[in-house]
């Protein structure tokens, strides 16, 4: 890519505007992102948060920053204890299991592993030390083994969210604790209850409140001053607001330069939540769609915008991924044999053609300017990247024609250079795989067969039937067989005398139905819609309740 880079700007939730990105230490980035409360399989909202900040992580690496990326696990929490009591498991063993499951999902989605993944249970000393410091500084008080933060002593409380103490109405969400000096005071330490895991502390046995963990762990790995703090938009209040307050109480010099938040996942433009039972786990989606298709869908909207989940959009993303990898595979298949023995030892490789130069320049300029403008991934997916893929396909057609050896070599070189630049863009977007192009295509076809309810042998048998129908000049039957498969997302293509198949967007929209067989794991069942092919259909899955990235106190 071109060496010259556009100035990187990111949206700062604190100032509510885009700002030029400047690090506290030149060439180094310190970033903390709120992770999951590990008590169940992760859902689509968790996936969006992880992928959004993975894109940021990858792009900062592309800009040659040295990055310390910290993303925590909450493994001590009310919801974990409740689930462990239901299943009869040890709470820490249960949370450890779901931490591992989360990491497996992240690997499927091509999310890079953060530099550090701290867990609450492993940082009790740092948490207790910070609470002690806050009490010593006069910003918290102990009552019956509980420690509460005194919000009215924080002069700038509400600076991130705009929430003011005088606007908070007590008792609307949870019962007011009469022991608190102010209704908005929140727990830094919770006294132990019978049957709950607990740890010794200066205030008696207990466990940390929700908010303190992130202040303590971010300070542990990044100090009280660092560059980026990220999370879902639901975490702005109360979680991030309380983080700011307690970090300031522990050290008045504490400061985060940029607060970044990703938007909700919605259904019919309504935020999804576990309480409504209309969320879906990552596993439920990737059982039927390739993880790269899910990732493509997640970055098809700007990270700060609401993302409305629909089966049709996921089908579009699946088709887009298939097109990308088929184009790259076709390029490899066409170019590889021609490269063998084509150039003389002393023969100079010709320069790429002007069309390739223009294609690469446009791709680089758009990638740099749009990614540097607060990570405009949707523009990258639909703009010059598509033009570059089109260039590859057009050039492959030309390569099949007779031409002089030098012209052929120039075209091959042009294809290779464009393919290389496409690969760089896809790598930053996280849309490449450690597997070969052919393996990814095979996986995509397997997922399509799964959605269609067919095996490959059954599709090949139908192709044989259709071939025989064409031989018998029964074109009505032939056309109907082709159309029937198209409704299921299987496209038949006549290539010379051969018929091949590939996944496609179903010619009739699919509607997703939520079947509540289990409160924790709703399933998705798809059926053919009775609506016309061109009618826009609203569907269900996907989403999260933002605070499920942690759990409320």
GROMACS .gro file of C-alpha atoms in nm, residues 53-312:
model
  260
   53UNK     CA    1  -1.261  -0.338   1.848
   54UNK     CA    2  -1.074  -0.610   1.660
   55UNK     CA    3  -1.105  -0.389   1.351
   56UNK     CA    4  -0.959  -0.101   1.551
   57UNK     CA    5  -0.681  -0.328   1.684
   58UNK     CA    6  -0.597  -0.447   1.332
   59UNK     CA    7  -0.600  -0.099   1.183
   60UNK     CA    8  -0.375   0.041   1.456
   61UNK     CA    9  -0.134  -0.245   1.380
   62UNK     CA   10  -0.158  -0.154   1.012
   63UNK     CA   11  -0.054   0.199   1.111
   64UNK     CA   12   0.253   0.044   1.279
   65UNK     CA   13   0.157   0.121   1.638
   66UNK     CA   14   0.281  -0.102   1.918
   67UNK     CA   15  -0.039  -0.191   2.103
   68UNK     CA   16  -0.122  -0.318   2.449
   69UNK     CA   17  -0.481  -0.437   2.414
   70UNK     CA   18  -0.654  -0.546   2.736
   71UNK     CA   19  -0.999  -0.710   2.736
   72UNK     CA   20  -1.129  -0.848   3.064
   73UNK     CA   21  -1.347  -1.140   3.168
   74UNK     CA   22  -1.597  -1.092   3.449
   75UNK     CA   23  -1.584  -1.428   3.625
   76UNK     CA   24  -1.724  -1.318   3.964
   77UNK     CA   25  -2.081  -1.194   3.941
   78UNK     CA   26  -2.444  -1.240   4.052
   79UNK     CA   27  -2.548  -1.401   3.723
   80UNK     CA   28  -2.260  -1.649   3.735
   81UNK     CA   29  -2.354  -1.747   4.090
   82UNK     CA   30  -2.722  -1.784   3.996
   83UNK     CA   31  -2.640  -2.003   3.694
   84UNK     CA   32  -2.394  -2.213   3.896
   85UNK     CA   33  -2.662  -2.274   4.161
   86UNK     CA   34  -2.902  -2.385   3.886
   87UNK     CA   35  -2.652  -2.629   3.733
   88UNK     CA   36  -2.484  -2.742   4.053
   89UNK     CA   37  -2.141  -2.629   3.931
   90UNK     CA   38  -1.867  -2.439   4.106
   91UNK     CA   39  -1.910  -2.072   3.995
   92UNK     CA   40  -1.545  -2.026   3.893
   93UNK     CA   41  -1.542  -2.355   3.702
   94UNK     CA   42  -1.859  -2.254   3.519
   95UNK     CA   43  -1.722  -1.911   3.427
   96UNK     CA   44  -1.387  -2.062   3.324
   97UNK     CA   45  -1.570  -2.296   3.086
   98UNK     CA   46  -1.760  -2.011   2.924
   99UNK     CA   47  -1.445  -1.799   2.898
  100UNK     CA   48  -1.298  -2.083   2.689
  101UNK     CA   49  -1.615  -2.104   2.479
  102UNK     CA   50  -1.601  -1.727   2.419
  103UNK     CA   51  -1.240  -1.751   2.301
  104UNK     CA   52  -1.337  -2.032   2.064
  105UNK     CA   53  -1.610  -1.811   1.914
  106UNK     CA   54  -1.365  -1.523   1.879
  107UNK     CA   55  -1.118  -1.747   1.696
  108UNK     CA   56  -1.396  -1.850   1.455
  109UNK     CA   57  -1.470  -1.483   1.390
  110UNK     CA   58  -1.101  -1.415   1.315
  111UNK     CA   59  -1.064  -1.184   1.616
  112UNK     CA   60  -0.702  -1.147   1.721
  113UNK     CA   61  -0.618  -1.238   2.079
  114UNK     CA   62  -0.574  -0.931   2.302
  115UNK     CA   63  -0.240  -0.869   2.471
  116UNK     CA   64  -0.395  -0.939   2.811
  117UNK     CA   65  -0.721  -1.108   2.915
  118UNK     CA   66  -0.742  -1.049   3.292
  119UNK     CA   67  -1.011  -1.210   3.509
  120UNK     CA   68  -1.165  -1.063   3.823
  121UNK     CA   69  -1.082  -1.371   4.030
  122UNK     CA   70  -0.713  -1.324   3.952
  123UNK     CA   71  -0.704  -0.954   4.050
  124UNK     CA   72  -0.871  -0.941   4.391
  125UNK     CA   73  -0.564  -0.782   4.551
  126UNK     CA   74  -0.555  -0.497   4.298
  127UNK     CA   75  -0.929  -0.443   4.343
  128UNK     CA   76  -0.908  -0.437   4.725
  129UNK     CA   77  -0.608  -0.201   4.709
  130UNK     CA   78  -0.801   0.043   4.490
  131UNK     CA   79  -1.106   0.033   4.719
  132UNK     CA   80  -0.879   0.099   5.018
  133UNK     CA   81  -0.730   0.399   4.837
  134UNK     CA   82  -1.075   0.537   4.751
  135UNK     CA   83  -1.186   0.506   5.115
  136UNK     CA   84  -0.861   0.668   5.232
  137UNK     CA   85  -0.920   0.959   4.994
  138UNK     CA   86  -1.266   1.013   5.141
  139UNK     CA   87  -1.484   0.900   4.849
  140UNK     CA   88  -1.630   0.575   4.984
  141UNK     CA   89  -1.773   0.441   5.309
  142UNK     CA   90  -1.831   0.100   5.467
  143UNK     CA   91  -2.165  -0.024   5.601
  144UNK     CA   92  -2.208  -0.375   5.746
  145UNK     CA   93  -1.931  -0.520   5.528
  146UNK     CA   94  -2.048  -0.341   5.211
  147UNK     CA   95  -1.845  -0.054   5.065
  148UNK     CA   96  -2.028   0.218   4.871
  149UNK     CA   97  -1.893   0.494   4.650
  150UNK     CA   98  -2.019   0.840   4.749
  151UNK     CA   99  -2.125   0.986   4.415
  152UNK     CA  100  -2.210   1.331   4.552
  153UNK     CA  101  -1.842   1.380   4.633
  154UNK     CA  102  -1.743   1.345   4.266
  155UNK     CA  103  -1.760   1.697   4.114
  156UNK     CA  104  -1.781   1.583   3.752
  157UNK     CA  105  -2.010   1.282   3.789
  158UNK     CA  106  -2.208   1.245   3.465
  159UNK     CA  107  -1.941   1.400   3.242
  160UNK     CA  108  -1.949   1.108   2.995
  161UNK     CA  109  -2.319   1.021   2.989
  162UNK     CA  110  -2.473   1.360   3.064
  163UNK     CA  111  -2.656   1.197   3.356
  164UNK     CA  112  -2.673   1.426   3.659
  165UNK     CA  113  -2.743   1.323   4.015
  166UNK     CA  114  -3.042   1.554   4.041
  167UNK     CA  115  -3.196   1.375   3.739
  168UNK     CA  116  -3.162   1.025   3.890
  169UNK     CA  117  -3.488   0.907   4.040
  170UNK     CA  118  -3.444   0.651   4.314
  171UNK     CA  119  -3.623   0.318   4.316
  172UNK     CA  120  -3.709   0.297   3.944
  173UNK     CA  121  -3.484  -0.002   3.859
  174UNK     CA  122  -3.388  -0.154   4.193
  175UNK     CA  123  -3.507  -0.108   4.549
  176UNK     CA  124  -3.336   0.176   4.733
  177UNK     CA  125  -3.088   0.061   4.999
  178UNK     CA  126  -3.163   0.279   5.302
  179UNK     CA  127  -2.806   0.235   5.422
  180UNK     CA  128  -2.676   0.444   5.132
  181UNK     CA  129  -2.602   0.811   5.191
  182UNK     CA  130  -2.728   0.889   4.839
  183UNK     CA  131  -2.961   0.666   4.632
  184UNK     CA  132  -2.713   0.669   4.340
  185UNK     CA  133  -2.419   0.544   4.550
  186UNK     CA  134  -2.293   0.214   4.410
  187UNK     CA  135  -2.116  -0.090   4.556
  188UNK     CA  136  -1.740  -0.124   4.541
  189UNK     CA  137  -1.744  -0.431   4.765
  190UNK     CA  138  -2.035  -0.662   4.852
  191UNK     CA  139  -2.055  -0.842   5.186
  192UNK     CA  140  -2.075  -1.221   5.153
  193UNK     CA  141  -2.411  -1.394   5.151
  194UNK     CA  142  -2.466  -1.758   5.251
  195UNK     CA  143  -2.372  -2.004   4.978
  196UNK     CA  144  -2.182  -1.748   4.767
  197UNK     CA  145  -1.809  -1.748   4.687
  198UNK     CA  146  -1.624  -1.485   4.890
  199UNK     CA  147  -1.279  -1.353   4.965
  200UNK     CA  148  -1.132  -1.196   5.277
  201UNK     CA  149  -1.101  -0.819   5.286
  202UNK     CA  150  -1.049  -0.534   5.538
  203UNK     CA  151  -1.432  -0.501   5.546
  204UNK     CA  152  -1.503  -0.869   5.598
  205UNK     CA  153  -1.559  -1.157   5.354
  206UNK     CA  154  -1.721  -1.062   5.025
  207UNK     CA  155  -1.661  -0.995   4.657
  208UNK     CA  156  -1.614  -0.695   4.426
  209UNK     CA  157  -1.894  -0.483   4.286
  210UNK     CA  158  -1.930  -0.471   3.910
  211UNK     CA  159  -1.770  -0.136   3.822
  212UNK     CA  160  -1.452  -0.149   4.030
  213UNK     CA  161  -1.306  -0.445   3.840
  214UNK     CA  162  -1.239  -0.249   3.520
  215UNK     CA  163  -1.087   0.049   3.700
  216UNK     CA  164  -0.852  -0.181   3.890
  217UNK     CA  165  -0.753  -0.402   3.597
  218UNK     CA  166  -0.704  -0.117   3.349
  219UNK     CA  167  -0.481   0.061   3.603
  220UNK     CA  168  -0.293  -0.264   3.666
  221UNK     CA  169  -0.198  -0.314   3.301
  222UNK     CA  170  -0.216   0.037   3.151
  223UNK     CA  171  -0.171   0.270   3.454
  224UNK     CA  172  -0.432   0.535   3.544
  225UNK     CA  173  -0.364   0.717   3.216
  226UNK     CA  174  -0.419   0.540   2.888
  227UNK     CA  175  -0.537   0.604   2.532
  228UNK     CA  176  -0.860   0.417   2.452
  229UNK     CA  177  -1.141   0.269   2.658
  230UNK     CA  178  -1.408   0.084   2.463
  231UNK     CA  179  -1.731  -0.112   2.503
  232UNK     CA  180  -2.094  -0.130   2.400
  233UNK     CA  181  -2.301   0.187   2.400
  234UNK     CA  182  -2.512   0.055   2.690
  235UNK     CA  183  -2.203   0.067   2.911
  236UNK     CA  184  -2.178   0.447   2.898
  237UNK     CA  185  -2.414   0.464   3.196
  238UNK     CA  186  -2.376   0.346   3.459
  239UNK     CA  187  -2.066   0.134   3.406
  240UNK     CA  188  -1.826   0.372   3.234
  241UNK     CA  189  -1.957   0.673   3.424
  242UNK     CA  190  -1.886   0.492   3.749
  243UNK     CA  191  -1.546   0.380   3.626
  244UNK     CA  192  -1.448   0.741   3.564
  245UNK     CA  193  -1.569   0.842   3.909
  246UNK     CA  194  -1.392   0.568   4.104
  247UNK     CA  195  -1.069   0.593   3.901
  248UNK     CA  196  -1.061   0.967   3.973
  249UNK     CA  197  -1.127   0.899   4.342
  250UNK     CA  198  -0.829   0.663   4.354
  251UNK     CA  199  -0.601   0.895   4.154
  252UNK     CA  200  -0.703   1.248   4.055
  253UNK     CA  201  -0.461   1.229   3.761
  254UNK     CA  202  -0.645   0.935   3.601
  255UNK     CA  203  -0.746   1.002   3.241
  256UNK     CA  204  -0.866   0.816   2.931
  257UNK     CA  205  -0.800   1.007   2.608
  258UNK     CA  206  -1.070   0.846   2.392
  259UNK     CA  207  -1.393   0.672   2.491
  260UNK     CA  208  -1.528   0.455   2.208
  261UNK     CA  209  -1.862   0.271   2.197
  262UNK     CA  210  -2.019   0.037   1.943
  263UNK     CA  211  -2.392   0.051   1.864
  264UNK     CA  212  -2.674  -0.191   1.946
  265UNK     CA  213  -2.778  -0.493   1.747
  266UNK     CA  214  -3.147  -0.449   1.676
  267UNK     CA  215  -3.442  -0.643   1.538
  268UNK     CA  216  -3.697  -0.438   1.344
  269UNK     CA  217  -3.504  -0.138   1.476
  270UNK     CA  218  -3.573  -0.240   1.837
  271UNK     CA  219  -3.282  -0.318   2.068
  272UNK     CA  220  -3.252  -0.686   2.142
  273UNK     CA  221  -3.211  -0.817   2.494
  274UNK     CA  222  -3.195  -1.138   2.690
  275UNK     CA  223  -3.491  -1.022   2.897
  276UNK     CA  224  -3.708  -1.028   2.583
  277UNK     CA  225  -3.573  -1.368   2.481
  278UNK     CA  226  -3.501  -1.255   2.125
  279UNK     CA  227  -3.123  -1.290   2.130
  280UNK     CA  228  -2.922  -1.559   1.953
  281UNK     CA  229  -2.584  -1.706   2.033
  282UNK     CA  230  -2.289  -1.685   1.798
  283UNK     CA  231  -2.296  -2.065   1.776
  284UNK     CA  232  -2.656  -2.068   1.658
  285UNK     CA  233  -2.563  -1.836   1.373
  286UNK     CA  234  -2.236  -2.006   1.275
  287UNK     CA  235  -2.399  -2.348   1.269
  288UNK     CA  236  -2.579  -2.227   0.956
  289UNK     CA  237  -2.356  -1.949   0.822
  290UNK     CA  238  -1.980  -1.931   0.784
  291UNK     CA  239  -1.812  -1.721   1.059
  292UNK     CA  240  -1.662  -1.498   0.789
  293UNK     CA  241  -2.014  -1.427   0.662
  294UNK     CA  242  -2.115  -1.325   1.014
  295UNK     CA  243  -1.807  -1.103   1.046
  296UNK     CA  244  -1.882  -0.944   0.705
  297UNK     CA  245  -2.236  -0.873   0.824
  298UNK     CA  246  -2.113  -0.721   1.151
  299UNK     CA  247  -1.885  -0.472   0.970
  300UNK     CA  248  -2.138  -0.396   0.695
  301UNK     CA  249  -2.269  -0.111   0.913
  302UNK     CA  250  -2.053   0.152   1.081
  303UNK     CA  251  -1.952   0.036   1.428
  304UNK     CA  252  -2.134   0.325   1.601
  305UNK     CA  253  -2.460   0.271   1.411
  306UNK     CA  254  -2.740   0.037   1.518
  307UNK     CA  255  -2.715  -0.291   1.327
  308UNK     CA  256  -3.049  -0.444   1.230
  309UNK     CA  257  -3.017  -0.821   1.203
  310UNK     CA  258  -3.198  -1.006   0.928
  311UNK     CA  259  -3.157  -1.338   0.754
  312UNK     CA  260  -3.160  -1.162   0.417
   0.00000   0.00000   0.00000
